[in-house]
Short mmCIF file of C-alpha atoms in Angstrom, two decimals:
data_model
loop_
_atom_site.label_atom_id
_atom_site.label_comp_id
_atom_site.label_asym_id
_atom_site.label_seq_id
_atom_site.Cartn_x
_atom_site.Cartn_y
_atom_site.Cartn_z
CA MET A 1 175.73 295.79 -94.92
CA SER A 2 174.31 299.24 -95.58
CA GLU A 3 177.60 300.25 -97.23
CA LEU A 4 177.72 297.07 -99.30
CA ALA A 5 174.09 297.51 -100.35
CA THR A 6 174.87 301.06 -101.46
CA LEU A 7 177.82 299.85 -103.55
CA LEU A 8 175.60 297.16 -105.10
CA ARG A 9 172.90 299.66 -106.06
CA GLU A 10 175.17 302.48 -107.25
CA ARG A 11 178.05 300.65 -108.93
CA GLN A 12 176.27 298.61 -111.56
CA PRO A 13 176.74 296.25 -113.25
CA CYS A 14 177.80 293.92 -110.45
CA VAL A 15 179.76 290.76 -111.26
CA VAL A 16 180.32 288.19 -108.51
CA LEU A 17 183.45 286.03 -108.21
CA THR A 18 183.04 283.03 -105.91
CA GLY A 19 185.50 280.53 -104.47
CA ALA A 20 185.48 277.54 -102.16
CA GLY A 21 184.40 279.62 -99.17
CA ILE A 22 180.82 279.83 -100.37
CA SER A 23 180.52 276.06 -100.81
CA THR A 24 182.10 275.00 -97.52
CA GLU A 25 178.86 276.13 -95.90
CA SER A 26 177.13 273.40 -97.93
CA GLY A 27 179.49 270.79 -96.46
CA ILE A 28 181.94 270.70 -99.39
CA PRO A 29 185.54 270.80 -98.11
CA ASP A 30 187.95 273.36 -99.51
CA PHE A 31 191.40 272.58 -100.84
CA ARG A 32 193.99 274.85 -99.24
CA SER A 33 193.04 275.28 -95.58
CA PRO A 34 194.83 273.24 -92.88
CA THR A 35 191.88 270.82 -92.90
CA GLY A 36 191.29 271.02 -96.66
CA ILE A 37 191.60 268.30 -99.28
CA TRP A 38 195.27 268.93 -100.03
CA ALA A 39 196.15 268.38 -96.36
CA GLU A 40 195.17 264.72 -96.88
CA TYR A 41 195.84 264.15 -100.57
CA ASP A 42 198.95 265.16 -102.49
CA PRO A 43 197.70 267.24 -105.43
CA MET A 44 200.67 266.08 -107.50
CA GLU A 45 199.30 262.53 -107.27
CA TYR A 46 195.61 263.26 -107.77
CA ALA A 47 195.05 266.62 -109.42
CA THR A 48 197.53 267.06 -112.25
CA ILE A 49 197.02 266.15 -115.85
CA ASP A 50 200.24 264.11 -115.71
CA ALA A 51 198.86 262.11 -112.78
CA PHE A 52 195.71 261.40 -114.77
CA ARG A 53 197.65 260.23 -117.81
CA ARG A 54 199.86 258.08 -115.58
CA ASP A 55 197.09 256.43 -113.55
CA PRO A 56 193.56 257.49 -114.57
CA ALA A 57 191.92 254.88 -112.33
CA LYS A 58 193.58 256.38 -109.23
CA VAL A 59 192.41 259.87 -110.15
CA TRP A 60 188.87 258.68 -110.86
CA GLU A 61 188.78 256.99 -107.43
CA PHE A 62 189.74 260.32 -105.83
CA TYR A 63 186.93 262.14 -107.62
CA ALA A 64 184.46 259.37 -106.84
CA LEU A 65 184.98 260.10 -103.14
CA ARG A 66 184.20 263.76 -103.76
CA LEU A 67 181.10 262.90 -105.80
CA ASP A 68 179.44 261.42 -102.72
CA ALA A 69 179.79 264.74 -100.88
CA LEU A 70 178.67 266.70 -103.92
CA MET A 71 175.58 264.55 -104.41
CA GLU A 72 174.50 265.21 -100.81
CA ALA A 73 175.30 268.95 -100.85
CA GLU A 74 172.53 271.50 -101.27
CA PRO A 75 172.79 275.20 -102.18
CA ASN A 76 173.10 277.30 -99.05
CA ALA A 77 171.82 280.75 -98.16
CA GLY A 78 174.70 282.40 -100.00
CA HIS A 79 173.96 280.63 -103.29
CA LEU A 80 170.25 281.38 -102.95
CA ALA A 81 170.86 285.06 -102.19
CA LEU A 82 173.03 285.50 -105.29
CA ALA A 83 170.38 283.83 -107.45
CA GLU A 84 167.73 286.18 -106.06
CA LEU A 85 169.96 289.22 -106.61
CA GLU A 86 170.36 288.14 -110.23
CA ARG A 87 166.58 287.81 -110.58
CA ARG A 88 166.22 291.36 -109.25
CA GLY A 89 168.71 292.65 -111.83
CA LEU A 90 171.38 293.51 -109.25
CA VAL A 91 173.87 290.80 -110.27
CA GLN A 92 174.88 290.49 -113.89
CA ALA A 93 176.72 287.17 -113.72
CA VAL A 94 178.58 284.81 -111.38
CA VAL A 95 182.15 283.78 -112.18
CA THR A 96 183.00 280.76 -110.04
CA GLN A 97 186.13 278.80 -109.26
CA ASN A 98 183.92 276.02 -107.88
CA ILE A 99 183.11 272.86 -109.80
CA ASP A 100 180.05 271.77 -107.78
CA GLY A 101 177.20 273.28 -109.81
CA LEU A 102 175.50 274.70 -106.69
CA HIS A 103 175.02 278.15 -108.21
CA GLN A 104 172.97 276.68 -111.05
CA ARG A 105 170.98 274.51 -108.66
CA ALA A 106 170.21 277.61 -106.59
CA GLY A 107 168.78 279.32 -109.66
CA SER A 108 171.61 281.48 -110.99
CA ARG A 109 171.34 281.60 -114.75
CA ASP A 110 174.56 283.25 -115.98
CA VAL A 111 177.35 281.21 -114.37
CA ILE A 112 180.88 281.04 -115.77
CA GLU A 113 182.72 277.96 -114.48
CA VAL A 114 186.37 278.88 -114.99
CA HIS A 115 187.69 275.65 -113.44
CA GLY A 116 185.28 273.32 -115.22
CA SER A 117 182.56 271.18 -113.69
CA ILE A 118 182.37 267.86 -111.87
CA ARG A 119 179.01 267.32 -113.59
CA THR A 120 180.69 266.38 -116.87
CA ALA A 121 183.39 264.08 -118.21
CA ALA A 122 185.62 265.09 -121.12
CA CYS A 123 187.77 263.33 -123.70
CA LEU A 124 191.35 264.58 -124.00
CA GLU A 125 191.69 263.23 -127.52
CA CYS A 126 188.60 264.40 -129.42
CA GLY A 127 187.20 266.99 -126.99
CA SER A 128 183.75 265.44 -126.61
CA GLU A 129 181.86 265.95 -123.34
CA THR A 130 179.14 263.93 -121.68
CA PRO A 131 177.15 264.23 -118.43
CA LEU A 132 179.01 262.47 -115.66
CA GLU A 133 176.09 260.23 -114.73
CA THR A 134 176.08 258.72 -118.24
CA ALA A 135 179.85 258.73 -118.78
CA MET A 136 181.61 255.49 -119.65
CA PRO A 137 185.27 254.76 -118.88
CA THR A 138 186.09 255.26 -122.54
CA CYS A 139 184.94 257.92 -124.98
CA PRO A 140 181.99 256.73 -127.10
CA ARG A 141 183.38 258.67 -130.06
CA CYS A 142 187.08 257.74 -130.16
CA GLY A 143 187.68 255.17 -127.42
CA ALA A 144 190.11 257.25 -125.33
CA ILE A 145 189.81 257.29 -121.54
CA MET A 146 187.48 260.02 -120.31
CA LYS A 147 188.57 262.42 -117.55
CA PRO A 148 186.55 264.43 -115.03
CA GLY A 149 185.43 267.70 -116.58
CA VAL A 150 187.41 269.78 -114.08
CA VAL A 151 190.56 271.73 -114.87
CA MET A 152 193.58 269.93 -113.46
CA PHE A 153 196.96 271.41 -112.61
CA GLY A 154 198.96 271.60 -115.83
CA GLU A 155 195.88 272.24 -118.00
CA LEU A 156 194.82 275.53 -119.50
CA LEU A 157 191.55 277.06 -118.35
CA PRO A 158 188.66 276.79 -120.83
CA PRO A 159 189.45 279.70 -123.19
CA GLY A 160 185.85 280.80 -123.63
CA ALA A 161 185.25 280.84 -119.88
CA ILE A 162 188.31 282.86 -118.85
CA GLU A 163 187.84 285.29 -121.73
CA ARG A 164 184.22 285.90 -120.70
CA ALA A 165 185.28 286.28 -117.07
CA SER A 166 187.90 288.87 -118.01
CA GLU A 167 185.40 290.75 -120.17
CA LEU A 168 182.88 290.83 -117.31
CA ALA A 169 185.54 291.96 -114.81
CA ARG A 170 186.64 294.82 -117.07
CA GLY A 171 183.06 295.99 -117.51
CA ALA A 172 182.00 295.64 -113.87
CA GLY A 173 181.01 298.68 -111.88
CA LEU A 174 181.42 296.42 -108.85
CA LEU A 175 183.28 293.13 -108.56
CA LEU A 176 181.99 291.31 -105.48
CA VAL A 177 184.39 288.57 -104.37
CA VAL A 178 182.81 285.92 -102.14
CA GLY A 179 184.68 283.09 -100.44
CA SER A 180 187.94 283.34 -102.35
CA ALA A 181 191.41 284.08 -100.96
CA LEU A 182 192.40 285.26 -104.46
CA GLU A 183 195.49 283.05 -104.58
CA VAL A 184 194.97 280.97 -107.74
CA TYR A 185 195.79 282.65 -111.05
CA PRO A 186 194.70 283.68 -113.57
CA VAL A 187 191.32 284.04 -111.81
CA ALA A 188 192.96 285.86 -108.90
CA GLY A 189 193.89 288.62 -111.33
CA LEU A 190 190.29 289.52 -112.17
CA PRO A 191 190.07 292.20 -109.43
CA GLU A 192 193.03 293.94 -111.07
CA GLU A 193 191.08 294.16 -114.33
CA THR A 194 188.08 295.69 -112.56
CA LEU A 195 190.19 298.23 -110.66
CA ALA A 196 192.18 299.18 -113.76
CA SER A 197 188.92 299.91 -115.57
CA GLY A 198 187.66 302.19 -112.78
CA GLY A 199 185.34 299.69 -111.09
CA ALA A 200 184.92 299.12 -107.37
CA LEU A 201 185.91 296.01 -105.43
CA ALA A 202 184.18 294.46 -102.42
CA ILE A 203 185.38 291.29 -100.69
CA VAL A 204 183.45 288.88 -98.46
CA ASN A 205 185.90 286.28 -97.19
CA ARG A 206 187.04 284.72 -93.94
CA GLY A 207 190.71 285.63 -93.67
CA PRO A 208 192.93 287.99 -95.67
CA THR A 209 193.35 288.36 -99.40
CA PRO A 210 196.03 290.23 -101.37
CA TYR A 211 193.43 292.85 -102.38
CA ASP A 212 192.04 293.77 -98.95
CA LEU A 213 193.75 297.16 -98.81
CA ARG A 214 192.60 298.06 -102.32
CA ALA A 215 188.98 297.07 -101.83
CA ASP A 216 186.27 299.65 -101.19
CA LEU A 217 184.91 297.25 -98.57
CA LYS A 218 186.12 294.05 -96.88
CA VAL A 219 183.76 291.88 -94.85
CA ASP A 220 185.50 289.15 -92.84
CA ALA A 221 182.54 286.83 -92.37
CA GLY A 222 180.75 283.83 -93.83
CA ALA A 223 179.10 283.98 -97.23
CA GLY A 224 175.63 282.75 -96.29
CA GLU A 225 174.96 285.13 -93.43
CA THR A 226 176.52 288.09 -95.23
CA LEU A 227 174.71 287.65 -98.54
CA SER A 228 171.37 286.95 -96.85
CA THR A 229 171.74 290.16 -94.88
CA LEU A 230 172.78 292.00 -98.04
CA LEU A 231 169.65 290.76 -99.81
CA ARG A 232 167.44 292.07 -97.01
CA ALA A 233 169.31 295.38 -97.02
#
């Protein structure tokens, strides 16, 4: 933690990239582990844009099950530590692959949601968005069926979000990866942009990532305990 704290102080600005590993500690299951969501549900049936167009009711039922878990989840020590580090001026922004909104609820202000958000619903026809709690089955503007505001397989990432994430990664003195195995592109390529620009890379993740040997520091541990200790350090 002393080495990570030194990197955080000396290699500013620090941008944080988070994945499912930070939210599992809040009780939200991940997708790709042996006990993750895709071990029970076929993503080709529930998480592609073609599946949604084919049977939107089936996809909405899948997300409704996840909403129960998300409504009960609370930000954990990892989320809270990142929010406090931002308040202290040590974290510039959080780029997250997560759709749960826990970073914002913890108090982080500059959060880039590159995979969208479960808190909204979106219209594929006219592009309008509405908070999920007030969303109707059909778009109030054009009458098309609304979809969850998350990025599905087969959809492009929100252009503004991924462009901002790339810009932050290129300008980062330190990219701190937390809870991501760095397997899903294009987000998994952000460390490459930081390294190519002369920035440092630190990884906090249970299990290996493709960038472990290129990182200045790898911590194989949970997000909450590690980031809380980092904050104290």
